[in-house]
Coordinates of C-alpha atoms and ligand atoms in Angstrom, one line a residue:
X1 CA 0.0 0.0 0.0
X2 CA 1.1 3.6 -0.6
X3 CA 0.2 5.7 2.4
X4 CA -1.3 9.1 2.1
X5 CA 1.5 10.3 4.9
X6 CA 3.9 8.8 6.8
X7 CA 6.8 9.7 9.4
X8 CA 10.3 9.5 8.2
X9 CA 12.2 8.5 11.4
X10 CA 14.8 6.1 12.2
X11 CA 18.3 5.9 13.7
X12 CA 18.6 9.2 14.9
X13 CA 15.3 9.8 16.7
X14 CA 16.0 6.5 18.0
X15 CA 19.6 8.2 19.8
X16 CA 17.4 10.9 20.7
X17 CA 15.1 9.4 22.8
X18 CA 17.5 6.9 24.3
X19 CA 19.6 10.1 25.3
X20 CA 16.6 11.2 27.6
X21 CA 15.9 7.9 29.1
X22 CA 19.1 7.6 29.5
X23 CA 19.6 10.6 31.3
X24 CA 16.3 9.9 33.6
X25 CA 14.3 13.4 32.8
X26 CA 11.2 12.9 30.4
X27 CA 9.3 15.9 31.3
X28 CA 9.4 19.2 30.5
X29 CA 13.6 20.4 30.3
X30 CA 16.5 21.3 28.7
X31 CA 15.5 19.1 25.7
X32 CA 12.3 21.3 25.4
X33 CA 14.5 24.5 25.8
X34 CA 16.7 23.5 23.5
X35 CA 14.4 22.7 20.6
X36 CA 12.7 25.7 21.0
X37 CA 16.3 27.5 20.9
X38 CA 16.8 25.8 17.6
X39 CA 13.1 26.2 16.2
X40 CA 13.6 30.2 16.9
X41 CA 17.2 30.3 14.8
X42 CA 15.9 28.4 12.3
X43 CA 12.8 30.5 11.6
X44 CA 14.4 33.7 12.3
X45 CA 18.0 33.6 11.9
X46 CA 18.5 37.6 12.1
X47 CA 17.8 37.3 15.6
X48 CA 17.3 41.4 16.1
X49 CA 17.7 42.5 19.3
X50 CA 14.9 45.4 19.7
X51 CA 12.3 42.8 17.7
X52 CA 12.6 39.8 19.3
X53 CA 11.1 36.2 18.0
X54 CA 9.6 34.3 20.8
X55 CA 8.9 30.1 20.6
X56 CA 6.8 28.5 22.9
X57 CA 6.5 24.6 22.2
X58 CA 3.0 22.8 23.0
X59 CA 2.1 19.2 23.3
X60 CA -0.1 19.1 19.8
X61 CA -0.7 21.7 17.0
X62 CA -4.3 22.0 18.7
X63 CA -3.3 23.4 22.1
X64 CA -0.7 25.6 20.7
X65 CA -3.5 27.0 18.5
X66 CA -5.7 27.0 21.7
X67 CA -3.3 28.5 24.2
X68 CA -2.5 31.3 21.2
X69 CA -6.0 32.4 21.3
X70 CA -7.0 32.3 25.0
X71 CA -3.0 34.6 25.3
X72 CA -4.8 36.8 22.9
X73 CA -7.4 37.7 26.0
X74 CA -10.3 36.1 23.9
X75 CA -12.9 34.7 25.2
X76 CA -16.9 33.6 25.6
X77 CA -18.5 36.2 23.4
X78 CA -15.7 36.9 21.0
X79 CA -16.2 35.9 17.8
X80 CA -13.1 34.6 15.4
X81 CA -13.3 34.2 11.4
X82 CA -11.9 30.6 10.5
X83 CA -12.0 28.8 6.7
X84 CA -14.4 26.2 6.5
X85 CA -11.9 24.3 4.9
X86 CA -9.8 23.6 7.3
X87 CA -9.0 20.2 9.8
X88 CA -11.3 20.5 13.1
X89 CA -8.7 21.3 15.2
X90 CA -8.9 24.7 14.5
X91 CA -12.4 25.3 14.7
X92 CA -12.2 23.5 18.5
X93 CA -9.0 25.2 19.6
X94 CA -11.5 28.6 19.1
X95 CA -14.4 26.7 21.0
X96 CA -12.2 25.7 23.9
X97 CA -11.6 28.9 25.2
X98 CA -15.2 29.9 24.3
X99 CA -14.7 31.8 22.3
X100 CA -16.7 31.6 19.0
X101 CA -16.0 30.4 15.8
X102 CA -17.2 32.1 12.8
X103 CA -16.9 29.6 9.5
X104 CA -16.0 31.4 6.9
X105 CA -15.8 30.9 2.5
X106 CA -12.4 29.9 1.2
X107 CA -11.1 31.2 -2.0
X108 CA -12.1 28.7 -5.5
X109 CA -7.7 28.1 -6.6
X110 CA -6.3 27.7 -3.0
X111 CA -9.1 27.0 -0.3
X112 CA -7.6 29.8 2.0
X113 CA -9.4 32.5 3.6
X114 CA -11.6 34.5 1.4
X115 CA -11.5 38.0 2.3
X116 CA -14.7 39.0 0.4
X117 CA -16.5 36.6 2.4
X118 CA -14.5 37.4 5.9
X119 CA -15.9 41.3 5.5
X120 CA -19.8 40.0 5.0
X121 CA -19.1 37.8 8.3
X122 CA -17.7 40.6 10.5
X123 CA -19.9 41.5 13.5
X124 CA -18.9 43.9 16.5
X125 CA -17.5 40.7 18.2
X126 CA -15.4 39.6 15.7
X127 CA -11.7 39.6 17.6
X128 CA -9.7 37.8 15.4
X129 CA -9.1 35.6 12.6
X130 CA -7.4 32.3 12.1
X131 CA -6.2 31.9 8.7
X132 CA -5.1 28.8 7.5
X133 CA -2.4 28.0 5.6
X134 CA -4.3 25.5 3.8
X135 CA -2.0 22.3 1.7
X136 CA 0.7 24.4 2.6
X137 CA -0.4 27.9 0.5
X138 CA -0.5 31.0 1.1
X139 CA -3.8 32.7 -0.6
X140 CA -3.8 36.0 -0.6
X141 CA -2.3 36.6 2.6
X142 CA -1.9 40.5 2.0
X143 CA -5.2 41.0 1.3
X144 CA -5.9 38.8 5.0
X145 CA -3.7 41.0 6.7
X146 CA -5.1 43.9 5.7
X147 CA -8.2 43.3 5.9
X148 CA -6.8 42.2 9.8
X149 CA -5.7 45.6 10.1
X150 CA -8.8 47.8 8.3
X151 CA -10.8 46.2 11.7
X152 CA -8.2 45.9 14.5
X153 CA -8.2 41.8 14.2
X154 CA -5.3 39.8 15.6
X155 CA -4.3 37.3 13.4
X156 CA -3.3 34.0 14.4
X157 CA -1.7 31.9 11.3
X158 CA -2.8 28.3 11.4
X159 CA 0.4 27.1 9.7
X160 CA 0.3 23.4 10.5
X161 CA 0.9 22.5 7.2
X162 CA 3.4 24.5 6.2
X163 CA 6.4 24.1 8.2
X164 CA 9.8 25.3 6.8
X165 CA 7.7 27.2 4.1
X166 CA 9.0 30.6 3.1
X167 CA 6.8 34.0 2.4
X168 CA 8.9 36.9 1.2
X169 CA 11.9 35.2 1.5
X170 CA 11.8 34.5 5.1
X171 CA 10.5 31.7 7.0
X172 CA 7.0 31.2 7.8
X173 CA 6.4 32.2 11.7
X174 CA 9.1 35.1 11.0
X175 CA 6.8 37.7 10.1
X176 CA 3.1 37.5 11.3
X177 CA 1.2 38.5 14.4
X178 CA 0.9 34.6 15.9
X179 CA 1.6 31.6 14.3
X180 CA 1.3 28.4 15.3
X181 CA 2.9 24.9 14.0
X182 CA 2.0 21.4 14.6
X183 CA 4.4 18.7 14.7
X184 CA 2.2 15.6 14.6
X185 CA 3.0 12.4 13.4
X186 CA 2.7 13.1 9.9
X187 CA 3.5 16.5 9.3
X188 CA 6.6 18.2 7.9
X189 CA 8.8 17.6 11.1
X190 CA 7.2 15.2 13.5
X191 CA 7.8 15.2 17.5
X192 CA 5.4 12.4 17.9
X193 CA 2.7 15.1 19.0
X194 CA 3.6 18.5 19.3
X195 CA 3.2 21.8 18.3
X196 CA 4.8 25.6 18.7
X197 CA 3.1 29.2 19.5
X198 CA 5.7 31.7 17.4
X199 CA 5.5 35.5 18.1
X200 CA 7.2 38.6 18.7
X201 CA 4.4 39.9 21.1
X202 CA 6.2 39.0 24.3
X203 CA 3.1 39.7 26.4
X204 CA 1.5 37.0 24.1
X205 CA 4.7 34.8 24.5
X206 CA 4.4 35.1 28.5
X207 CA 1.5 34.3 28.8
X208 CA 1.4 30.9 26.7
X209 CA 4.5 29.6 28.8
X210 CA 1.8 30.0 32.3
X211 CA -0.9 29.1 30.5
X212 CA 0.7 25.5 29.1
X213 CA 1.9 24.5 32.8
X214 CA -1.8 24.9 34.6
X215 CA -1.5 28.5 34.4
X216 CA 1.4 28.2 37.4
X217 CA 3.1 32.3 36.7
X218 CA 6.6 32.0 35.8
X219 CA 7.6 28.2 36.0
X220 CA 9.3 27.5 32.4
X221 CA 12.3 29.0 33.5
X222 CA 12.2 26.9 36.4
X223 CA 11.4 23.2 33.9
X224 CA 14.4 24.4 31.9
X225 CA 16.4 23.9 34.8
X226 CA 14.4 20.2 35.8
X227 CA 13.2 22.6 38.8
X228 CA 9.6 23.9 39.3
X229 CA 7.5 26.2 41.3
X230 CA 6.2 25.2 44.9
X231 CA 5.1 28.8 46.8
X232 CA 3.1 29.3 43.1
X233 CA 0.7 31.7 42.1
X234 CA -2.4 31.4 39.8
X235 CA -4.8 33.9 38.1
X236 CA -6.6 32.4 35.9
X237 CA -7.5 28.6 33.7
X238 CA -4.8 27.1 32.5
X239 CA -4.0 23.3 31.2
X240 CA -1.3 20.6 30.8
X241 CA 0.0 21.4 27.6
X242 CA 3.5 21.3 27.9
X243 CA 6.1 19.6 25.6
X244 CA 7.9 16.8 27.2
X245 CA 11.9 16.3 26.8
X246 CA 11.1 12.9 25.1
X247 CA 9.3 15.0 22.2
X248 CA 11.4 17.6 22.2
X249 CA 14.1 15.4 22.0
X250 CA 13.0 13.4 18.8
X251 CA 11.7 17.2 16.9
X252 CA 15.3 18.3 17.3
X253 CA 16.5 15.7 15.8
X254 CA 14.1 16.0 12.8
X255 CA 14.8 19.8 12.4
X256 CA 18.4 18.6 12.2
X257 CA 17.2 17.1 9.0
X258 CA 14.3 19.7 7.5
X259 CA 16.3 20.8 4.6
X260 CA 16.4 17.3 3.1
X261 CA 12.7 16.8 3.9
X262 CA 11.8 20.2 2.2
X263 CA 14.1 19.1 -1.1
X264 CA 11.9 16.0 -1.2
X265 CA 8.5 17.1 -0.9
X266 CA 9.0 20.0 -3.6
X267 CA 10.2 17.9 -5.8
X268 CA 7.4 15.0 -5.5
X269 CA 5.4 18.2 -5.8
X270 CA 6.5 19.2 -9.0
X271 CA 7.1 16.1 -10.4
X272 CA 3.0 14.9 -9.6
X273 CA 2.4 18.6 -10.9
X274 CA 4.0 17.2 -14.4
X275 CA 2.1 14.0 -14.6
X276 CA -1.2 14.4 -13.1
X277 CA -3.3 15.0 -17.0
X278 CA -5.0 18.8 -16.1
X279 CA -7.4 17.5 -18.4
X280 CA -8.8 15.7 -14.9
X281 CA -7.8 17.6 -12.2
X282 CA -5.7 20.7 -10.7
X283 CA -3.3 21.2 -8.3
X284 CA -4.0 23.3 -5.5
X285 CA -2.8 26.5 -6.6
X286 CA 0.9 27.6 -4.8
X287 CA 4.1 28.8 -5.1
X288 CA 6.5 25.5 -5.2
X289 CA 9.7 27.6 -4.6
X290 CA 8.3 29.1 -1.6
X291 CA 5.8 26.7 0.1
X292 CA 6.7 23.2 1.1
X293 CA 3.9 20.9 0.7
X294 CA 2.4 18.9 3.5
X295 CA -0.8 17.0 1.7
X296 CA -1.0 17.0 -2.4
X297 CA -4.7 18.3 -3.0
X298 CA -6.2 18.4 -6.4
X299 CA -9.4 19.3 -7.0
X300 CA -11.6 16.8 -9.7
X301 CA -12.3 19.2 -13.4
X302 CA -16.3 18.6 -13.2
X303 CA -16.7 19.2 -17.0
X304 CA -20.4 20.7 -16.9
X305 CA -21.0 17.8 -14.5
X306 CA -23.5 18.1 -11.0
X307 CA -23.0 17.8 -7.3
X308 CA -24.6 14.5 -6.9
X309 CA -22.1 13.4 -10.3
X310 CA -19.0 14.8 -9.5
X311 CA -19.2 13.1 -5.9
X312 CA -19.9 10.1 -7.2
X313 CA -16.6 10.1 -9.8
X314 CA -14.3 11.2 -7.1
X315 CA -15.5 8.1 -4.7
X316 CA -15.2 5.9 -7.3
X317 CA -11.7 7.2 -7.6
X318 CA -10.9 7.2 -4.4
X319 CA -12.5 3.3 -4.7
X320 CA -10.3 2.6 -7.8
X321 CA -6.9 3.8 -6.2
X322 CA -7.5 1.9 -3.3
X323 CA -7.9 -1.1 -5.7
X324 CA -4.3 -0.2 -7.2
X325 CA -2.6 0.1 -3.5
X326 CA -2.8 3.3 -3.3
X327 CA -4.1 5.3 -0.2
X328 CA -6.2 8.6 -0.9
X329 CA -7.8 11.2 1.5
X330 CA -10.0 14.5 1.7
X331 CA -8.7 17.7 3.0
X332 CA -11.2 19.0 4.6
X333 CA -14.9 18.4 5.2
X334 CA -16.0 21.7 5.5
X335 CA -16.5 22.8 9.2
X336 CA -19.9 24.4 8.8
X337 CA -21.5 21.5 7.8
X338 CA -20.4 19.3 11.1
X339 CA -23.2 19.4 13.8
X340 CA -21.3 20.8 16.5
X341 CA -20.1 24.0 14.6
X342 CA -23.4 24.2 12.3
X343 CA -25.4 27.7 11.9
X344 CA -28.5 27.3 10.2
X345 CA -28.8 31.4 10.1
X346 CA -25.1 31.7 8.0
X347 CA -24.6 32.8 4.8
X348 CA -24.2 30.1 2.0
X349 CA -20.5 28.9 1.2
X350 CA -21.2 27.8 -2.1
X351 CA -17.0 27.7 -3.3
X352 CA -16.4 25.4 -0.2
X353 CA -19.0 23.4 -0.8
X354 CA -18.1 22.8 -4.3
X355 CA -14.4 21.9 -3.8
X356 CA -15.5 19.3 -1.0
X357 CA -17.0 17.5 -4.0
X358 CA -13.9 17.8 -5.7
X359 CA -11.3 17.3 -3.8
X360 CA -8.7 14.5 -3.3
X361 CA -5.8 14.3 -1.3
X362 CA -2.5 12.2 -3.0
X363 CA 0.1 10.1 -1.3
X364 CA 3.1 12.8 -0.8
X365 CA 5.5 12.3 2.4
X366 CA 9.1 12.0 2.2
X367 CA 9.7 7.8 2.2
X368 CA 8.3 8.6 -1.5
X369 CA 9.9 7.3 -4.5
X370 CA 9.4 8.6 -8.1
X371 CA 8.2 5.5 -9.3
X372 CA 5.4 5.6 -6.5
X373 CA 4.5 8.9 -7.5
X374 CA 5.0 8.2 -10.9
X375 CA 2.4 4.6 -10.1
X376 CA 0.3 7.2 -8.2
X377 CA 0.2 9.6 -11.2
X378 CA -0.6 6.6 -14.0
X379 CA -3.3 4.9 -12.1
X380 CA -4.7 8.4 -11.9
X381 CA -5.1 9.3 -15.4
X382 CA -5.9 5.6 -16.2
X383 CA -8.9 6.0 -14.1
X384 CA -10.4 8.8 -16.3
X385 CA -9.1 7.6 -19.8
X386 CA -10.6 4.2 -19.2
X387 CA -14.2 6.1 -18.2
X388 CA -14.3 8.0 -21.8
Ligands
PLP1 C1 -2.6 18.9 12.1 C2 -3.4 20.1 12.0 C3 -3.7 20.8 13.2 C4 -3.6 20.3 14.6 O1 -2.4 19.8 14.9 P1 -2.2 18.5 15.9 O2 -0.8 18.6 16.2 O3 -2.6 17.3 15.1 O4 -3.1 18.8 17.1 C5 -4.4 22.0 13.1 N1 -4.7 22.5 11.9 C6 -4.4 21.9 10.8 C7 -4.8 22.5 9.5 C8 -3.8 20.7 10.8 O5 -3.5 20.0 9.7

């Protein structure tokens, strides 16, 4: 079977993690400190002194995302514009901290953020907006940002797909508001679980650091050192969402190894980009130089076909690949139409909708070959030639 993703790990995380048994600290430590040391050179390697990059690590993209927004001060009552299309963790990081989210359109090439649609959902409540950085594009992210700004919104970048990415030149998380990463088992650098909160608002920054350890003020400093607080001091909610060394210790030893992992994936990128027939389907629309791609997304040509039509051709696909050995996936049913985050007084999302139908996620992770992409690529045009 060709997975859809997959981990590359091996010998080295294996040394990793045997260094912090070995050493008897699995918790939250120097391992933790250290990787977040290494995360901030490697996304801001400038490192200037009066504009300072801040990294605090999480134990999953979700509660980085979720700690970002409760550090931003929101809360029950605040409303925060999120893509439709997007995986559910970011509409429940929002929700956890009551906060409300707001689904909003995506754009018909990419499936970000569609700023269009954002203004028609603003309301005096709306805070914020979390803009995804859907299969690893941008979308018109100046057009988000100033929109952002035109209404006094934080922004908080959903970036879990699009790790070692650059915008501008510079790496993603070096030049945004708040950005958060996941590193999940399948994502560009994997600690296991865990995820990262990236700023240069330091009040933002402080406040994630109490809020992961239970809300206890001022303790990382204290974990760095294997020490913690006893005479502590609490002021409001806070959770257990702290890295451990174990975690740490195996994402340190992946970022050791990004710039290999980002050669790959651009180039199985590219070379699907080359051989999937855009006669049947199109690539999710981004800047290969620039972005590094997590999932391969294409959405389905529908040729004059309908709704019911279209979804029926792409399961079949999906049916047909599976045949062939070949894992597929969907990235992402739209949020708005999941019970828990339903509104049955919201606007339509009719260019959501219509990707959803569409869509199809390709194998792509680094244990790749070109032959299995080039297998993936066949099988896939096979499948629409044989129908004619
Ligand atoms: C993976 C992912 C997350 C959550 O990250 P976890 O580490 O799995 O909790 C959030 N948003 C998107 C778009 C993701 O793909």
């Amino acid at each position: 079977m060709i997975k859809l993703s997959q981990a590359n790990v091996g010998a080295a995380e294996k040394e990793a993690v045997n260094r912090v048994i070995d050493n008897l600290y699995l918790g939250m430590g120097a391992e933790v400190r250290a990787f977040e040391a290494e995360l901030n050179q490697f996304i801001d390697p400038e490192q200037v002194a009066d504009a300072l990059l801040y990294v605090a690590t999480a134990h999953t993209g979700t509660s980085a995302l979720q700690l970002a927004v409760q550090a931003l001060g929101l809360k029950t009552g605040d409303e925060v514009l999120v893509p439709t299309i997007t995986y559910v963790a970011s509409f429940q990081a929002i929700a956890a901290t009551g906060a409300t989210p707001v689904a909003v359109d995506v754009a018909p090439l990419t499936a970000c953020m569609n700023v269009e649609d954002a203004k028609k959902r603003l309301t005096p409540k709306t805070r914020a907006l979390m803009y995804v950085h859907y299969a690893s594009g941008y979308g018109d992210r100046k057009a988000i940002f100033q929109f952002a700004k035109e209404h006094g919104l934080r922004v908080i970048e959903d970036a879990a797909h699009s790790f070692g990415g650059l915008i501008n030149g510079k790496r993603v998380g070096c030049d945004g508001d708040v950005t958060c990463f996941s590193f999940d088992g399948i994502k560009n650098i994997t600690c296991g679980e865990g995820g990262a909160v990236v700023t240069r608002d330091v009040a933002v920054y402080n406040k994630v650091c109490d809020l992961r350890l239970l809300g206890v003020e001022n303790d990382t400093e204290k974990r760095y050192k294997g020490q913690r607080s006893f005479d502590l001091e609490v002021s409001e909610q806070g959770w257990r969402y702290h890295l451990s060394n174990i975690n740490a210790a195996i994402g340190r030893a992946q970022l050791a190894r990004v710039e290999s992992f980002i050669e790959k994936r651009q180039e199985l990128f590219t070379l699907y980009s080359s051989l999937i027939d855009d006669r049947f389907a199109k690539p999710v629309a981004l800047n290969i130089t620039e972005s590094v791609p997590h999932p391969y997304v294409v959405f389905l040509n529908d040729n004059g076909k309908s709704s019911d039509e279209m979804r029926e051709l792409r399961n079949n696909l999906m049916d047909f690949l599976k045949e062939q050995g070949i894992e597929t996936g969907l990235h992402y049913k739209p949020n708005h139409l999941l019970k828990y985050f339903a509104k049955e007084d919201a606007a339509p999302f009719p260019v959501a909708e219509n990707l959803w139908e569409k869509m199809l996620t390709l194998p792509l992770h680094v244990n790749l070959s070109v032959d299995d992409v080039k297998k993936v690529s066949e099988n896939f045009n096979n499948f629409f030639k044989d129908a004619d």
